[in-house]
Coordinates of C-alpha atoms in Angstrom, one line a residue:
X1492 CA 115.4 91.7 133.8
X1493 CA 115.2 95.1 132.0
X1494 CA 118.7 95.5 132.7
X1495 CA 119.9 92.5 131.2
X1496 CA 117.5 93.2 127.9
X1497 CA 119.3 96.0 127.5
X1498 CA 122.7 94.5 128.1
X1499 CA 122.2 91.7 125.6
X1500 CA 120.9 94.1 123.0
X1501 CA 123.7 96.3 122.9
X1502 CA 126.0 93.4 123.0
X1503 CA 123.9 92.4 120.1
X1504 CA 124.2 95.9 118.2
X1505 CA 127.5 95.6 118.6
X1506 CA 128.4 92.5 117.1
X1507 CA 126.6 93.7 114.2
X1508 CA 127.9 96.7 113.4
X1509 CA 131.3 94.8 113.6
X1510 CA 129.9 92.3 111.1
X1511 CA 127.6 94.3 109.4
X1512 CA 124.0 94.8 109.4
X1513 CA 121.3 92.8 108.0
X1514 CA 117.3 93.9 107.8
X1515 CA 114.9 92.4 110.3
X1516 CA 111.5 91.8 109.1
X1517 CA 109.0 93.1 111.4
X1518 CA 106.3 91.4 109.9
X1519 CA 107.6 88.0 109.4
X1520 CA 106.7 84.3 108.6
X1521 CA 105.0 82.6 105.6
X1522 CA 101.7 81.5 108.1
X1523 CA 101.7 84.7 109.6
X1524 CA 98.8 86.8 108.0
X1525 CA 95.8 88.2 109.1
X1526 CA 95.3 89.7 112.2
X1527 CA 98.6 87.7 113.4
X1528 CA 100.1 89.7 111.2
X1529 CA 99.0 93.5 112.2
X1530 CA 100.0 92.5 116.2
X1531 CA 103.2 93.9 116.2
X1532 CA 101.8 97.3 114.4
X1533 CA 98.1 97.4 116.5
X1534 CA 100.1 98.5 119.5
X1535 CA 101.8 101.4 118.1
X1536 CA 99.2 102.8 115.3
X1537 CA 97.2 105.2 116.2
X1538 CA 94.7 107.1 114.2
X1539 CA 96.0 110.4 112.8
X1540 CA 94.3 113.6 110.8
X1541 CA 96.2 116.1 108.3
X1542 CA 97.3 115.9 104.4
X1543 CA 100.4 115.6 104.1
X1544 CA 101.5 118.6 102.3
X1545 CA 101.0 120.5 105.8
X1546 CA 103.9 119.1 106.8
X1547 CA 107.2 120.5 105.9
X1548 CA 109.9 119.8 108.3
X1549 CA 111.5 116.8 109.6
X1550 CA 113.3 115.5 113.2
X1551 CA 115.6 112.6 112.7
X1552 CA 117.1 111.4 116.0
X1553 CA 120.2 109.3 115.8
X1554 CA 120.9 107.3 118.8
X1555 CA 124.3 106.3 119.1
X1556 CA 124.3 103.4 122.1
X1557 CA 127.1 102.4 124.1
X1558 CA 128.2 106.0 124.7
X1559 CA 130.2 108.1 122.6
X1560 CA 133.9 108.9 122.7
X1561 CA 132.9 112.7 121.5
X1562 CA 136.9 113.1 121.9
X1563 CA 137.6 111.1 119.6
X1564 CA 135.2 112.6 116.8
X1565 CA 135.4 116.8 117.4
X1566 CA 139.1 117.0 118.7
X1567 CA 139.8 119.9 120.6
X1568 CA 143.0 120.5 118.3
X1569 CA 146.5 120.7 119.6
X1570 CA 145.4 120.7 123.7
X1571 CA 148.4 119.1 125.0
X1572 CA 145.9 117.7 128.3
X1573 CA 144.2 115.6 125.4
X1574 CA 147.2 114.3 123.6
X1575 CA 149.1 114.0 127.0
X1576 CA 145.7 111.7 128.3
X1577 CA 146.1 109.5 125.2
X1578 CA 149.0 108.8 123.8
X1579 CA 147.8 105.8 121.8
X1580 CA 144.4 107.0 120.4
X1581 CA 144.4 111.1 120.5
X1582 CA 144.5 112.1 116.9
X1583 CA 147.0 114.6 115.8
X1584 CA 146.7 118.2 114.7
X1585 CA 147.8 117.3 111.7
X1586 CA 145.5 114.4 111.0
X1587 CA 142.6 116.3 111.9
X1588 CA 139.7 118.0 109.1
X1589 CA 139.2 121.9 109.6
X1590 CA 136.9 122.2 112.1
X1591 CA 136.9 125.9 113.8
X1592 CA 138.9 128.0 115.7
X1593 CA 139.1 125.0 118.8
X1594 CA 138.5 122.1 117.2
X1595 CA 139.2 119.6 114.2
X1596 CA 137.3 116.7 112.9
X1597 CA 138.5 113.4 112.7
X1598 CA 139.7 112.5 109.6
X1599 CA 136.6 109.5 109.0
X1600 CA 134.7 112.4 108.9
X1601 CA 135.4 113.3 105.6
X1602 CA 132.0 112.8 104.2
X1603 CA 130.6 114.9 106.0
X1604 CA 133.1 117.9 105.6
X1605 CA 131.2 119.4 102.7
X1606 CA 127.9 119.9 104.9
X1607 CA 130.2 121.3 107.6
X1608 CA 132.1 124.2 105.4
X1609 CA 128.5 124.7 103.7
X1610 CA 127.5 125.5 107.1
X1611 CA 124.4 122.4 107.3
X1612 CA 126.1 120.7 109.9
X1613 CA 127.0 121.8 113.5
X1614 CA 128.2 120.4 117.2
X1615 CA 127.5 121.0 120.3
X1616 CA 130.1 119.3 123.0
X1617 CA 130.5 118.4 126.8
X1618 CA 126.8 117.4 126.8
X1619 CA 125.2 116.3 129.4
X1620 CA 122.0 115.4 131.1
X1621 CA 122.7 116.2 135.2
X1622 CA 120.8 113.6 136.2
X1623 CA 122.1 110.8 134.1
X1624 CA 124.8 108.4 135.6
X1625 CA 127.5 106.6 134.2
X1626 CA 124.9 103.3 133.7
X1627 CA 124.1 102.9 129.9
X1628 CA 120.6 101.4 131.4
X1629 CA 119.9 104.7 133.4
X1630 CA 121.7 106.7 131.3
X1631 CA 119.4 106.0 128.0
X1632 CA 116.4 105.7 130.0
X1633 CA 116.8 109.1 131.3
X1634 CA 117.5 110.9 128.5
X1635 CA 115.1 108.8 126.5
X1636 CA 112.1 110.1 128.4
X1637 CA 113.4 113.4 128.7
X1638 CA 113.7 113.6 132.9
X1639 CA 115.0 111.6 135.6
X1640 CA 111.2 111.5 137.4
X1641 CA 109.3 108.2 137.1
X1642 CA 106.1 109.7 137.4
X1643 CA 107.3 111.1 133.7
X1644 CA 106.5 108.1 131.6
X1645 CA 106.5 108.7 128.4
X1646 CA 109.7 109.7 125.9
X1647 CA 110.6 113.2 124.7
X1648 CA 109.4 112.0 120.8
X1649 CA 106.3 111.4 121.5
X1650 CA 105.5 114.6 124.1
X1651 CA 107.2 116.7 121.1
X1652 CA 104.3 114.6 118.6
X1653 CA 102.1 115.7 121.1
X1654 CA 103.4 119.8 120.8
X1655 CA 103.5 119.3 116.8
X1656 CA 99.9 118.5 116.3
X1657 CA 98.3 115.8 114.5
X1658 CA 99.6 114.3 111.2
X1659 CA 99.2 111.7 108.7
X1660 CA 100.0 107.9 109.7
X1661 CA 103.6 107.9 108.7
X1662 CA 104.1 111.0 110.8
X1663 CA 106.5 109.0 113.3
X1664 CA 108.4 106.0 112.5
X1665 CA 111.1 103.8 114.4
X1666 CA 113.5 102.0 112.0
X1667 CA 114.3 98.4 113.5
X1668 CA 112.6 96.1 115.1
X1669 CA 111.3 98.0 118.1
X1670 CA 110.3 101.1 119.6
X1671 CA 112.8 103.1 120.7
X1672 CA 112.2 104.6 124.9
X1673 CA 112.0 108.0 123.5
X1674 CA 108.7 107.4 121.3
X1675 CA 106.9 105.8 124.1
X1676 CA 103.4 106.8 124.5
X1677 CA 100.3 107.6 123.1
X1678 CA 100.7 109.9 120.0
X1679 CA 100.5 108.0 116.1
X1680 CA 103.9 105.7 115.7
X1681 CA 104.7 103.4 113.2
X1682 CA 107.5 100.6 113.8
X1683 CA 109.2 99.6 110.2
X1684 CA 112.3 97.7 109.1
X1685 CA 112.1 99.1 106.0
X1686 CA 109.0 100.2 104.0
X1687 CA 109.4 96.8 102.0
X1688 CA 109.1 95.1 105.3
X1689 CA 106.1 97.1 106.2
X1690 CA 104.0 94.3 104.7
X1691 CA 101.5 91.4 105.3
X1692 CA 103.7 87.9 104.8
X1693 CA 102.3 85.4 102.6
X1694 CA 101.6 84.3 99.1
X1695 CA 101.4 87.3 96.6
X1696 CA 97.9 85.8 95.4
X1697 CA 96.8 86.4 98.9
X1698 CA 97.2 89.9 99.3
X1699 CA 94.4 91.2 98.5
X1700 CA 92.4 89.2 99.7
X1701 CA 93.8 88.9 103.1
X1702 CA 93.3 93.0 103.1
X1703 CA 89.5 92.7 102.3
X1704 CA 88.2 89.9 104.6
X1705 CA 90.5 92.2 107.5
X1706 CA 88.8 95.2 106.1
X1707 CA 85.4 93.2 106.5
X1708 CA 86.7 91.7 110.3
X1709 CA 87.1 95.1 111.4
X1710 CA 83.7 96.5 110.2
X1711 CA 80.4 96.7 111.7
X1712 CA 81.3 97.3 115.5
X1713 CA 82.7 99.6 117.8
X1714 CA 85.9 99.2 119.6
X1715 CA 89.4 100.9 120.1
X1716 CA 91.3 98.5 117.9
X1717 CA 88.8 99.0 115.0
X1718 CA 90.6 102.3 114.4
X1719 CA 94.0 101.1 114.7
X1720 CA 93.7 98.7 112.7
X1721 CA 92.0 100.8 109.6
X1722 CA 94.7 103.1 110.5
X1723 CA 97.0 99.8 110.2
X1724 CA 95.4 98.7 106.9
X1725 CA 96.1 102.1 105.3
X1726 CA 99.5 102.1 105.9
X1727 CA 100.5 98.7 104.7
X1728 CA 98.3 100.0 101.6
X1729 CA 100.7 103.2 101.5
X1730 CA 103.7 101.3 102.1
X1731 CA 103.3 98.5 99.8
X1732 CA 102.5 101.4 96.4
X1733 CA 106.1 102.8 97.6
X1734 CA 107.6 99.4 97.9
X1735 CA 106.5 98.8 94.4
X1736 CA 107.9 102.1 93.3
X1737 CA 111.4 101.6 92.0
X1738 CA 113.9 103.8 94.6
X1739 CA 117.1 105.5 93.3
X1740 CA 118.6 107.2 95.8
X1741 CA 121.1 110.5 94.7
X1742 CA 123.8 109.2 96.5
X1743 CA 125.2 105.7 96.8
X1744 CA 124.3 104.6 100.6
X1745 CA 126.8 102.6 102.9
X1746 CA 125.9 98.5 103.5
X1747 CA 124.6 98.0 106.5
X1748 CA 121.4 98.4 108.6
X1749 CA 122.4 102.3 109.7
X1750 CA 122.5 102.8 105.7
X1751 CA 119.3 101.0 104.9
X1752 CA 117.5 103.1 107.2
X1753 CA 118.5 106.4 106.5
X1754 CA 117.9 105.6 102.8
X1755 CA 114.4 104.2 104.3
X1756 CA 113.8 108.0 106.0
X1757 CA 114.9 109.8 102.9
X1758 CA 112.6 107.4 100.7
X1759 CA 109.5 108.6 102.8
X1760 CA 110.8 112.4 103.1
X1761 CA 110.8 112.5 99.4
X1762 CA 107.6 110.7 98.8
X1763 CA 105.8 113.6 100.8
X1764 CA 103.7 111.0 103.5
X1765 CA 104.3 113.4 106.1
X1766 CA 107.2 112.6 108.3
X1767 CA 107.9 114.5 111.1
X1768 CA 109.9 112.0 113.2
X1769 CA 112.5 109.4 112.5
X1770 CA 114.6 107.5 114.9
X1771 CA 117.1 105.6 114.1
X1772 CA 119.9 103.7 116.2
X1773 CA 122.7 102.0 115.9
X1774 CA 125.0 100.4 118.9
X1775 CA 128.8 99.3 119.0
X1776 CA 130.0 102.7 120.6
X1777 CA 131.6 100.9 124.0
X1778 CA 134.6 101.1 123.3
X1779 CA 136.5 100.0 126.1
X1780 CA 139.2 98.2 124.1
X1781 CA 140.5 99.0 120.7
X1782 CA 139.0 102.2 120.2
X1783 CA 142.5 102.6 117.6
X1784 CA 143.6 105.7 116.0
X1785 CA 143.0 107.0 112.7
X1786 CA 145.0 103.7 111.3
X1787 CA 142.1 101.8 112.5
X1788 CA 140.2 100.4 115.3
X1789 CA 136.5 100.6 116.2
X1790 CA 136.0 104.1 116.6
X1791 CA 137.5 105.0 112.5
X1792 CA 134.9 101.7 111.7
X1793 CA 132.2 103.2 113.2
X1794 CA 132.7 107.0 112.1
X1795 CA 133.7 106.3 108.9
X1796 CA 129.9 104.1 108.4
X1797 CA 127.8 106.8 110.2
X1798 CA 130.0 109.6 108.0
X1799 CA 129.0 108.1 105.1
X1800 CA 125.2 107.5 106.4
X1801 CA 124.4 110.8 107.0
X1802 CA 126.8 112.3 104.2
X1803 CA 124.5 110.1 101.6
X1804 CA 121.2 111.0 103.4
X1805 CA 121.9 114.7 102.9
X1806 CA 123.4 114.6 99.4
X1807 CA 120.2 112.2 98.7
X1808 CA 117.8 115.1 100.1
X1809 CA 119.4 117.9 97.7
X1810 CA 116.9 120.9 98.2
X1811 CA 114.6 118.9 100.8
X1812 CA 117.8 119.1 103.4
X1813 CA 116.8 122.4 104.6
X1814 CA 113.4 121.2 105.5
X1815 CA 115.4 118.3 108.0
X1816 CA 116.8 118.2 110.9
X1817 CA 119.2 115.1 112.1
X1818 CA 120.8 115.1 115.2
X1819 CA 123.1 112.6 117.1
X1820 CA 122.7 111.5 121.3
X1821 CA 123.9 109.4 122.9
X1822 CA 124.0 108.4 126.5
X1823 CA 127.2 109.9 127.8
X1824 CA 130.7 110.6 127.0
X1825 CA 134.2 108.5 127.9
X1826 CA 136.9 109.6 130.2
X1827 CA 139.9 111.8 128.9
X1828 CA 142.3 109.6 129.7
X1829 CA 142.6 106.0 128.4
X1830 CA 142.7 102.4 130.0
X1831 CA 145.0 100.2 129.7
X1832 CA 143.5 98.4 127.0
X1833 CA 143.8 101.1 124.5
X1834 CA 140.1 102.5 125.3
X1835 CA 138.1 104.8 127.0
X1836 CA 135.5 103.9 130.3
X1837 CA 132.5 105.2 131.0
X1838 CA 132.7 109.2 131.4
X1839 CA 130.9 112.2 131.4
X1840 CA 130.4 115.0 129.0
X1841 CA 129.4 113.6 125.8
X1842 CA 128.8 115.1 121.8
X1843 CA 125.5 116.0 119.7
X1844 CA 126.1 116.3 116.0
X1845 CA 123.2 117.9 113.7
X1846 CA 122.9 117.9 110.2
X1847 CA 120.3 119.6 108.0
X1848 CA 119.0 123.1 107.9
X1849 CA 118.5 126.3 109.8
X1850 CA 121.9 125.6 112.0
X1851 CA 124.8 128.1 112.7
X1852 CA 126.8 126.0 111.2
X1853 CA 130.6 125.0 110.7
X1854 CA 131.5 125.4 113.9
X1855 CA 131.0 124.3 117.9
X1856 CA 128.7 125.6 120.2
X1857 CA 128.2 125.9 123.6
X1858 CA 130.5 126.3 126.6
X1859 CA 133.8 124.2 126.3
X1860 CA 135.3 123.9 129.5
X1861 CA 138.6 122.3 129.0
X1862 CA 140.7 119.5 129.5
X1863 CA 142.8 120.5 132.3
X1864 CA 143.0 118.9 135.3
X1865 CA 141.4 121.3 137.5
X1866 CA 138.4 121.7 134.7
X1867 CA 137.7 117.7 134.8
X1868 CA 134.6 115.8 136.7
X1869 CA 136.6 112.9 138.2
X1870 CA 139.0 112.4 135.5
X1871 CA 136.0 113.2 132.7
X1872 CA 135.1 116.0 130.5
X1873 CA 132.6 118.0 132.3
X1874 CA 129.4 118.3 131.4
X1875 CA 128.8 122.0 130.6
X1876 CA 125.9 122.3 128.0
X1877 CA 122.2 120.4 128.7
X1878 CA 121.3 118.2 126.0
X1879 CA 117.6 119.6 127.0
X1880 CA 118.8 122.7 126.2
X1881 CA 120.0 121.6 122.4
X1882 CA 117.0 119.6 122.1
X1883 CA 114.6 122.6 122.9
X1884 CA 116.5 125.2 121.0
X1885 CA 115.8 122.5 118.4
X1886 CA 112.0 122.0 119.0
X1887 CA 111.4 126.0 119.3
X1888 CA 113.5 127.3 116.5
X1889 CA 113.0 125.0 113.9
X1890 CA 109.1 122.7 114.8
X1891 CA 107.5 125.7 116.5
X1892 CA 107.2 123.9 119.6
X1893 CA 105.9 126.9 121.7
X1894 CA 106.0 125.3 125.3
X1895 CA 109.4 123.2 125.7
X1896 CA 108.4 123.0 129.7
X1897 CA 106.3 120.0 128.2
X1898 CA 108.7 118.7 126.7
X1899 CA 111.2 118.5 129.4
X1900 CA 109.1 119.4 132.2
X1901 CA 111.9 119.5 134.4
X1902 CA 114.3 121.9 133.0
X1903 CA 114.4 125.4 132.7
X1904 CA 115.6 125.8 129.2
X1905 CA 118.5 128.0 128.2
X1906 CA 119.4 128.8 124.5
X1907 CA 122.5 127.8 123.3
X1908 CA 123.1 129.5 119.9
X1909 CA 122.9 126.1 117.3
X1910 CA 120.1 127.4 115.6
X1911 CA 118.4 130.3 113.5

């Protein structure tokens, strides 16, 4: 059954990127206030202690679902295995943006050039997670909860809450409509589709009251779900002053759910509430048929929304960029050669982007080991650099996380030069 969720969801994420996004409420329906109304939030809100100007620095984790062509996006420039393996959807040297010494960028990129030459935006390629298999259901749930044991049960997110100390409510968020694997657990999260949607449905003349006879319901008696739902109560009071605070972003955001919630993330950054981790998602990345070239196809439609996502959210940050941290996963990478329907199949070594500050940045890190023949895993690019090892170079260098054997109990973690 868990496998076919998943399957109809992507399915579901990719029909709307094709289409374009629209916001989900998560607390919906004209009847549904009161406690009704706080269901979908009790489960996930936690109480948390800190002001928020103790916080400083941000994670935002983009999830890219389906499985990234990284191929496609940092192209090892002028290798004659790549274009020889795809001589319908390899992109030219000459198409390509600057990239470094290896590689070049693909042309959709182009928003996100800037932040690359200004050295706030790095790579790291032929990711991989060992233990991950060319499933998208075990794939994402292994590198969701950060190991491949079931006795590990909760996500990497919320161990690395765990590592980072407590925080204000709106410390962790998930933007959409559910909790992402990698959050689950028991540290302080918030669910939200959009701080506007953050809200108790009903008549406006209700409000109020609503809040007081909940804040009365919960009062008097002891109980588990008396916290979380003051906790609960606070929030929407939080989010409903920033929902009634006029936003105007610096930079004008693509259309589209991936644009709403980075412009959601950036909102909160900037309103100082204490965020230290975002995730965000977005699916439509399985691209087994027409991946295209730069002329079109899905994979130019895809880059050039998320390029102009993330080139927005850090133009819309200005100063506060340094202070964040966004990196890309996704669940693996595509073969080198492609199919017969002018795509890739499931492969291998895949690609984490990360924008922000404290990177080495403008160029590609890690071990590249090549696209010839002898170099491949069964026909994909091997997987030469452990996301666990990006991820906790991440966590120590830039959160403080002292300890990344909790985070990915696992591993033994390896540096791999990405950060400062």
């Amino acid at each position: 059954m868990r496998a076919e969720q998943v399957c109809e969801e992507l399915t579901a994420q990719k029909d709307a990127w094709r289409h374009g996004f629209t916001r989900r409420r998560v607390l919906a329906g004209a009847g549904a206030v009161g406690v009704a109304a706080l269901g979908s939030q009790l489960a996930t809100t936690r109480v948390a202690f800190a002001a928020p100007e103790t916080v400083t620095r941000t994670l935002v984790v983009v999830f890219l679902r389906g499985g990234l062509d990284g191929l496609s996006v940092i192209v090892p420039a002028g290798d004659r295995n790549y274009l020889n393996a795809r001589p319908n959807i390899g992109v030219q040297t000459s198409q390509l943006l600057k990239g470094d010494n290896t590689f070049g960028l693909h042309p959709a990129l182009a928003p996100l050039e800037p932040f690359w030459k200004a050295g706030t935006m790095a790579a790291v390629h032929a990711v991989h997670n060992p233990d991950a298999s060319r499933s998208h259901f075990q794939a994402q749930d292994c590198l969701e909860r950060g190991s491949a044991s079931q006795v590990v049960r909760t996500g990497w997110l919320d161990r690395t809450l765990g590592a980072m100390g407590p925080g204000t409510t709106f410390r962790a968020i998930a933007e959409g409509g559910s909790m992402p694997r990698s959050l689950v657990g028991t540290e302080p999260k918030l669910v939200l589709d959009g701080v506007e949607g953050f809200r108790l449905s009903g008549p406006d003349y209700l409000h109020d009251k609503t809040l007081n006879a909940l804040r009365t319901l919960y009062t008097g008696f002891e109980h588990p779900v008396v916290q979380q739902a003051k906790v609960t109560l606070a929030a929407l009071d939080q989010a409903r002053k920033l929902a009634n605070t006029p936003y105007r972003p610096v930079a004008p955001y693509p259309p589209g759910g991936f644009g709403d919630q980075l412009r959601d993330v950036a909102r909160l950054i900037k309103a100082g509430v204490g965020l230290r981790v975002a995730a965000v998602e977005i699916g439509g990345w399985d691209m087994h048929t027409n991946l295209g070239n730069v002329d079109g196809g899905d994979m130019r439609n895809n880059l050039t929304a998320l390029a102009q996502g993330m080139g927005a959210f850090a133009t819309d940050l200005g100063d506060k960029l340094s202070d964040v941290t966004l990196v890309t996963m996704s669940e693996f990478g595509r073969r080198v050669a492609q199919n017969g329907n002018a795509g890739t199949d499931h492969g291998h070594g895949s690609l984490m982007m990360m924008l922000g500050g404290g990177l080495v940045g403008g160029q590609v890190h890690g071990k590249w080991p090549g696209l010839a023949p002898s170099a491949l895993d069964n026909g994909d690019l091997a997987g030469a650099n452990d996301v666990r090892d990006v991820l906790g170079e991440l966590l120590t260098r830039r959160f403080n996380v002292g300890d990344v054997k909790k985070i990915f109990p696992e591993h033994d973690f390896k540096t791999i030069g990405a950060f400062r």
